[in-house]
Structures are given as structure tokens and as C-alpha cells.
Coordinates of C-alpha atoms in Angstrom, one line a residue:
Q1 CA -43.9 26.5 -106.3
E2 CA -43.9 30.4 -107.0
H3 CA -41.6 29.4 -109.9
D4 CA -44.2 26.8 -111.1
E5 CA -47.1 29.2 -111.1
G6 CA -45.2 31.9 -112.8
S7 CA -44.2 29.8 -115.7
S8 CA -47.5 28.1 -116.2
V9 CA -49.7 31.1 -116.1
P10 CA -49.5 33.5 -118.9
A11 CA -49.2 37.2 -117.8
H12 CA -52.2 39.2 -118.8
P13 CA -52.0 43.1 -118.6
G14 CA -53.9 44.3 -115.6
A15 CA -56.2 46.4 -117.5
H16 CA -57.7 43.2 -119.1
D17 CA -57.9 41.1 -116.1
P18 CA -61.8 41.1 -115.7
I19 CA -62.3 40.3 -119.4
C20 CA -59.5 38.1 -120.3
K21 CA -60.0 35.7 -117.5
C22 CA -62.5 33.0 -117.0
G23 CA -61.5 32.3 -113.4
D24 CA -58.9 30.5 -111.4
L25 CA -58.7 26.7 -111.0
D26 CA -56.7 25.3 -108.0
V27 CA -54.9 22.0 -108.7
I28 CA -52.5 19.7 -106.9
F29 CA -49.9 17.8 -109.0
N30 CA -48.3 14.7 -107.4
Y31 CA -45.9 12.8 -109.6
K32 CA -44.1 9.6 -108.6
A33 CA -41.3 8.6 -110.8
S34 CA -41.2 5.0 -109.5
S35 CA -44.7 4.2 -110.5
Q36 CA -44.6 6.6 -113.6
K37 CA -48.0 8.1 -112.4
L38 CA -49.1 11.5 -112.1
V39 CA -52.2 12.1 -109.7
V40 CA -54.0 15.4 -110.5
T41 CA -56.3 16.6 -107.8
V42 CA -58.9 19.3 -109.1
L43 CA -59.7 21.2 -106.0
E44 CA -62.1 24.1 -106.8
A45 CA -62.8 27.0 -109.3
K46 CA -63.0 30.5 -108.1
G47 CA -63.8 33.9 -109.8
I48 CA -65.7 32.0 -112.5
P49 CA -68.5 33.7 -114.6
D50 CA -71.6 34.4 -112.6
K51 CA -75.0 32.8 -113.5
D52 CA -76.1 36.0 -115.4
R53 CA -73.2 35.6 -117.7
S54 CA -73.0 31.8 -118.1
G55 CA -76.6 31.1 -117.7
V56 CA -75.9 28.3 -115.2
N57 CA -74.6 27.4 -111.8
T58 CA -73.5 23.8 -112.6
W59 CA -69.9 23.1 -113.6
K60 CA -67.4 20.3 -114.4
V61 CA -63.7 20.1 -115.4
H62 CA -62.3 18.0 -118.3
T63 CA -58.7 17.0 -118.3
V64 CA -56.6 15.5 -121.1
L65 CA -52.8 14.6 -121.5
M66 CA -51.3 16.4 -124.5
P67 CA -50.2 15.9 -127.1
G68 CA -51.5 12.4 -127.5
K69 CA -55.0 13.0 -126.0
K70 CA -55.2 9.4 -125.3
Q71 CA -55.6 9.6 -121.6
R72 CA -58.5 11.7 -120.3
G73 CA -60.4 12.3 -117.0
K74 CA -63.2 14.5 -115.9
T75 CA -64.9 15.5 -112.6
N76 CA -68.4 15.1 -111.4
V77 CA -70.8 18.0 -111.7
Q78 CA -70.7 20.5 -109.0
R79 CA -72.9 23.6 -108.2
G80 CA -72.4 27.1 -106.9
P81 CA -70.2 30.1 -107.6
I82 CA -67.1 28.5 -106.3
P83 CA -67.5 24.7 -107.1
I84 CA -65.6 22.4 -104.9
F85 CA -64.5 19.3 -107.0
K86 CA -61.8 17.5 -104.7
E87 CA -61.4 14.8 -107.4
R88 CA -58.3 12.8 -108.1
I89 CA -57.4 12.0 -112.0
T90 CA -54.5 9.7 -112.7
F91 CA -52.5 9.7 -115.6
S92 CA -50.1 6.5 -116.0
K93 CA -47.0 5.4 -118.0
L94 CA -45.3 8.8 -117.8
E95 CA -41.5 8.1 -117.7
P96 CA -39.3 10.8 -116.0
E97 CA -37.4 11.8 -118.8
E98 CA -40.6 12.1 -121.0
L99 CA -42.3 14.2 -118.5
S100 CA -41.2 17.6 -120.0
N101 CA -42.8 16.6 -123.4
H102 CA -46.3 16.5 -121.9
A103 CA -48.8 19.0 -120.8
I104 CA -52.2 18.6 -119.2
R105 CA -55.1 20.6 -120.6
F106 CA -57.9 21.8 -118.1
R107 CA -61.3 22.9 -119.5
L108 CA -64.0 24.2 -117.4
Y109 CA -67.6 23.5 -118.6
A110 CA -70.9 25.0 -117.8
V111 CA -73.4 22.3 -117.6
H112 CA -76.9 23.1 -119.0
K113 CA -79.9 20.7 -118.6
M114 CA -81.3 21.5 -122.0
I115 CA -78.2 21.9 -124.3
G116 CA -75.5 20.0 -122.6
E117 CA -72.1 21.1 -121.7
K118 CA -70.5 24.6 -122.9
M119 CA -66.8 25.2 -122.6
M120 CA -66.0 28.3 -120.7
G121 CA -62.4 28.5 -120.2
E122 CA -59.2 26.4 -120.5
Q123 CA -55.5 26.3 -119.6
L124 CA -52.5 24.2 -120.4
F125 CA -50.0 23.2 -117.7
Y126 CA -46.7 22.0 -118.8
L127 CA -45.5 19.1 -116.8
S128 CA -41.7 20.5 -117.1
N129 CA -42.9 22.7 -114.4
I130 CA -43.3 20.0 -111.8
S131 CA -40.7 18.2 -109.8
Q132 CA -40.1 14.4 -110.2
E133 CA -41.2 13.9 -106.4
G134 CA -43.6 15.4 -104.2
E135 CA -46.7 17.7 -104.5
A136 CA -47.2 20.9 -106.2
R137 CA -50.2 23.1 -105.5
V138 CA -50.8 25.4 -108.5
T139 CA -53.5 28.1 -109.2
L140 CA -54.2 28.1 -113.1
V141 CA -55.7 31.2 -114.8
L142 CA -58.5 29.9 -117.1
E143 CA -58.5 31.9 -120.5
P144 CA -62.1 32.4 -121.8
R145 CA -62.4 30.1 -124.8
S146 CA -65.8 30.3 -126.1
N147 CA -68.5 33.1 -126.8
L148 CA -69.9 34.3 -123.5
S149 CA -73.7 34.4 -123.7
S150 CA -74.1 38.1 -122.4
A151 CA -73.9 41.5 -124.0
D152 CA -70.2 41.8 -122.9
S153 CA -69.0 39.0 -125.4
Q154 CA -68.0 41.6 -128.0
L155 CA -66.2 43.6 -125.3
S156 CA -64.3 40.3 -124.2
L157 CA -63.6 39.6 -128.0
S158 CA -61.8 43.1 -128.6
A159 CA -59.9 42.4 -125.4
V160 CA -58.9 39.0 -126.5
S161 CA -57.9 40.2 -129.9
H162 CA -55.8 42.9 -128.4
S163 CA -54.1 40.8 -126.0
D164 CA -53.5 38.3 -128.6
S165 CA -51.8 40.7 -131.0
A166 CA -49.9 42.1 -128.0
S167 CA -48.5 38.4 -127.4
S168 CA -47.6 37.8 -130.9
T169 CA -43.9 37.5 -130.5
Q170 CA -44.4 35.5 -127.4
S171 CA -46.8 33.1 -129.4
L172 CA -44.2 32.6 -132.1
S173 CA -41.5 31.3 -129.7
H174 CA -44.0 29.3 -127.9
G175 CA -44.0 25.8 -129.3
G176 CA -47.9 25.5 -129.2
V177 CA -49.8 23.5 -131.6
P178 CA -52.1 25.4 -134.1
E179 CA -55.7 25.1 -133.1
L180 CA -59.0 26.5 -134.3
L181 CA -62.2 27.4 -132.4
V182 CA -65.2 26.6 -134.7
G183 CA -68.9 26.9 -133.9
L184 CA -71.5 24.4 -135.5
S185 CA -75.1 24.5 -135.6
Y186 CA -77.8 22.7 -137.7
N187 CA -81.4 23.4 -138.2
A188 CA -83.2 20.5 -139.4
T189 CA -86.4 22.4 -140.4
T190 CA -84.7 24.7 -142.7
G191 CA -81.8 22.4 -143.7
R192 CA -79.2 25.3 -142.7
L193 CA -75.7 24.1 -141.5
S194 CA -74.0 27.1 -139.9
V195 CA -70.3 27.1 -139.6
E196 CA -68.7 30.0 -137.5
M197 CA -64.9 30.4 -137.8
I198 CA -64.2 32.2 -134.5
K199 CA -60.5 32.3 -133.9
G200 CA -57.2 30.4 -134.1
S201 CA -54.3 30.0 -131.9
H202 CA -50.4 29.4 -132.3
F203 CA -50.5 30.0 -136.2
R204 CA -47.0 30.3 -137.3
N205 CA -45.1 31.5 -140.5
L206 CA -43.0 28.4 -141.2
A207 CA -40.5 30.0 -143.3
I208 CA -39.7 33.2 -141.4
N209 CA -40.2 34.1 -137.8
K210 CA -42.9 36.6 -138.0
P211 CA -46.7 36.5 -137.4
P212 CA -48.4 35.1 -140.5
D213 CA -51.3 36.5 -142.8
T214 CA -53.9 33.8 -142.6
Y215 CA -57.1 32.9 -144.0
G216 CA -59.6 29.8 -143.6
K217 CA -61.2 27.8 -146.6
L218 CA -64.2 25.7 -146.2
C219 CA -65.4 23.0 -148.5
L220 CA -68.5 20.8 -148.2
L221 CA -67.9 17.4 -149.9
N222 CA -70.7 14.9 -150.9
S223 CA -70.4 11.2 -150.0
V224 CA -68.2 10.5 -152.8
G225 CA -65.8 13.5 -152.3
Q226 CA -67.1 15.7 -154.9
E227 CA -67.3 19.4 -153.8
M228 CA -70.8 20.7 -153.3
S229 CA -69.9 24.2 -152.2
R230 CA -66.8 26.4 -150.9
C231 CA -66.2 29.7 -149.2
K232 CA -63.3 31.4 -147.5
T233 CA -62.7 34.0 -144.6
S234 CA -61.0 37.4 -145.3
I235 CA -57.4 37.6 -144.5
R236 CA -56.2 38.5 -140.9
R237 CA -52.8 40.0 -141.3
G238 CA -49.9 39.4 -138.8
Q239 CA -51.7 37.6 -136.2
P240 CA -50.6 34.4 -134.7
N241 CA -53.9 34.3 -132.8
P242 CA -56.5 35.6 -135.4
V243 CA -60.0 36.4 -134.6
Y244 CA -62.3 35.7 -137.6
K245 CA -65.9 35.7 -136.2
E246 CA -67.2 34.8 -139.8
T247 CA -70.2 32.7 -140.3
F248 CA -71.0 30.5 -143.4
I249 CA -74.3 28.8 -144.3
F250 CA -74.5 25.6 -146.3
Q251 CA -77.8 23.9 -147.4
V252 CA -77.8 20.4 -146.4
A253 CA -80.9 18.3 -146.2
L254 CA -81.5 16.3 -143.0
F255 CA -81.0 12.9 -144.8
Q256 CA -77.6 14.2 -146.4
L257 CA -76.2 15.2 -142.8
S258 CA -74.5 12.1 -142.2
E259 CA -73.2 11.6 -145.7
V260 CA -71.4 15.1 -146.3
T261 CA -67.8 16.0 -145.1
L262 CA -66.8 19.7 -144.0
M263 CA -63.2 20.2 -144.8
I264 CA -61.5 23.4 -143.1
S265 CA -58.1 24.4 -144.1
I266 CA -56.0 27.4 -142.8
Y267 CA -53.6 29.0 -145.1
N268 CA -50.7 31.3 -144.8
R269 CA -50.7 33.7 -147.5
R270 CA -47.0 34.6 -148.1
S271 CA -47.4 36.7 -151.4
M272 CA -50.0 37.3 -153.9
K273 CA -49.2 34.1 -155.6
R274 CA -47.8 32.0 -152.9
K275 CA -49.6 30.2 -150.0
E276 CA -48.8 27.4 -147.7
M277 CA -51.3 25.5 -145.6
I278 CA -51.0 25.7 -141.8
G279 CA -53.2 22.7 -141.3
W280 CA -56.7 21.3 -141.6
I281 CA -59.4 19.5 -140.1
S282 CA -62.5 17.6 -141.4
M283 CA -65.8 16.8 -139.8
G284 CA -68.9 14.8 -140.9
Q285 CA -68.8 11.5 -142.9
N286 CA -64.9 11.5 -143.1
S287 CA -63.8 13.1 -139.8
S288 CA -60.3 13.7 -139.3
G289 CA -60.2 12.4 -135.6
E290 CA -62.3 11.6 -132.6
E291 CA -62.7 15.3 -131.4
E292 CA -64.1 16.3 -134.8
Q293 CA -66.5 13.2 -134.9
S294 CA -67.7 13.9 -131.4
H295 CA -68.3 17.8 -132.2
W296 CA -70.4 16.8 -135.4
Q297 CA -72.3 14.4 -133.4
E298 CA -72.9 17.0 -130.6
M299 CA -74.1 19.4 -133.2
K300 CA -76.5 16.9 -134.7
E301 CA -78.0 16.3 -131.1
S302 CA -78.1 20.1 -130.1
K303 CA -81.3 20.9 -131.9
G304 CA -80.1 24.0 -133.5
T305 CA -78.1 25.4 -130.6
Q306 CA -74.4 26.3 -131.6
V307 CA -71.7 24.1 -130.3
C308 CA -68.4 25.6 -130.1
R309 CA -65.0 23.5 -129.8
W310 CA -61.3 23.8 -130.2
H311 CA -59.6 21.5 -132.8
M312 CA -55.8 20.8 -133.1
L313 CA -55.0 21.3 -137.0
L314 CA -53.4 18.5 -138.8
E315 CA -50.3 19.1 -140.9
S316 CA -50.9 18.8 -144.7

């Protein structure tokens, strides 16, 4: 069990503990090879952001089986500084020899009455860390995965970018899927669509094993696929987990909102003339997947409040 915990929880330098951590989630994994079922019991969360920092005192946990994302589960909402869930979520059709190819992603959400759910932290647990039979109790360290709504968000951002660059070589050898954290908001009165490129994770230089120089390109397309406007971020050099924190504003009338498509592509710049695409997503009329579709829908319903979500990049 100690081995399980050690291999599933990324080590953070002690100095960054208060900032790089969003809390701990206690979980029990119970796999039965005979039935090919994994029962995950979400016990409780501890050390999570207090009400001053998160703005709420109500919490829920979402789980999803990676990489397919077809099997999902979530807990009921619980209150308090140490929410106790004690809820079981079952994942099925997991063959013993396939177990090591999967991971469960846990996300802790703060639940706001007015604006819905806000993702506060997440952690991946690789199923190669559990035995074929019997229970394993694990404490997962949740990484902060969204802007914290307090004055120390800039502080946490600098610590995250510091720890990201420090773990660059570790990230390269880790076979994670490239992901991008995007913030969306739309003001129906002014017709302003605001897109914040927040940060990426597991960006790799495909040709050589060194951290890539990356930038993001955003294109807004009309209903027939013609480009209405485009922009791009500045380059982040030598970072597998780059922090962009750049916001772009597009003018989109309310009646157009369901007809436009936002394309976001991440490029690795290998030289002045050469670049390669790390991956892309699209949102809006032609969304590239369910997560992207629901993020766009959530933005439309959030009445001008920013909605932040992670997206797995598709290969070109």
C-alpha cells in the first residue's frame, strides 16, 4: 500500500506544499478479476481550500475512466471543511491484463448555488498501482487545477509554473496525454466572447526528447467554416507544462453564438520556419467532442461568469 501511494502521488518540494496542493482525497480501490469490476469508494476530502478561498462550503467529486472517458461517476454534494462522501462508484468490463492501460481521474468541484460547479483540483490514479484482488486504500494529493478566487491565485500560479518547469524531464518521460486548460465567458449584452488560454500539461517535442517551445493559435469560424478572426499567444520556451494566462476577446452577436466554431491549436515551434502541431480542440457549432460541447453549453448558461475546463488535445 505504501508503494501504491508513493507511485501514484507526484512529489512536490516541501516549500510549495501550501500552494501546490488543493487537498487530499481518501479513496478505496477494490478490483475483482473474476467479475472484471473495479469498485471505487470515495471516502472524504481533507485540507481543501477554505470558504474564504473557494467561496463555498459544498463539494462533490467526479470520476472518469481514462483514456476512453466512456465510464463516469460522481458523488452527491456534501458540506463542510472535511466533506465525507462514503460513496461507491463501479467501473466494469476491466480485463485483468488491460488494467495497467487505464487510470481513474478524480476531480473535486466546489458547488456554487448561482454559477454551478467550479473545478478546484484533480489527480490521476494509474490502475497499474492496484493488485488484482483485494482492497487498497490510497490518499490522493489533489493538484490545483483552476484559478482560485482569492488574492493568492497569482502566488499559486507562480508556484505552479515553478514546479512545472522543475518537473519538466519527469513530464517528458511520463506518457500523459497533452491537455489544455481553457477559460470561457460570454457577455450577451456586449457580445464579447472571452477566451483565456490558461495552461497546458504534458506537451512533448515529438522528434527530440527535450521540452518544446509552444504557442496557441485561436481561430473563430462562421457557420460555413470561413475564418472570422484569428490570434495567437506568445511562445513559451522549453516548458512541457506551459502557463500562458493570455485572454482573447472575440465579438460575437448572441444570435451567432450557436453558429460559430472556436478552433484552438497548440504548435511546437522547432525553428524559425518549422513548426508542428501538438494537438487541437474545437468548441461551438462543430465541437470536437462531448467535453468541448458541454463546456460551450456551460459557458452559454453561466451568464458572463468564466467557466474553466481541461481538454485533451486531439492529434492532427
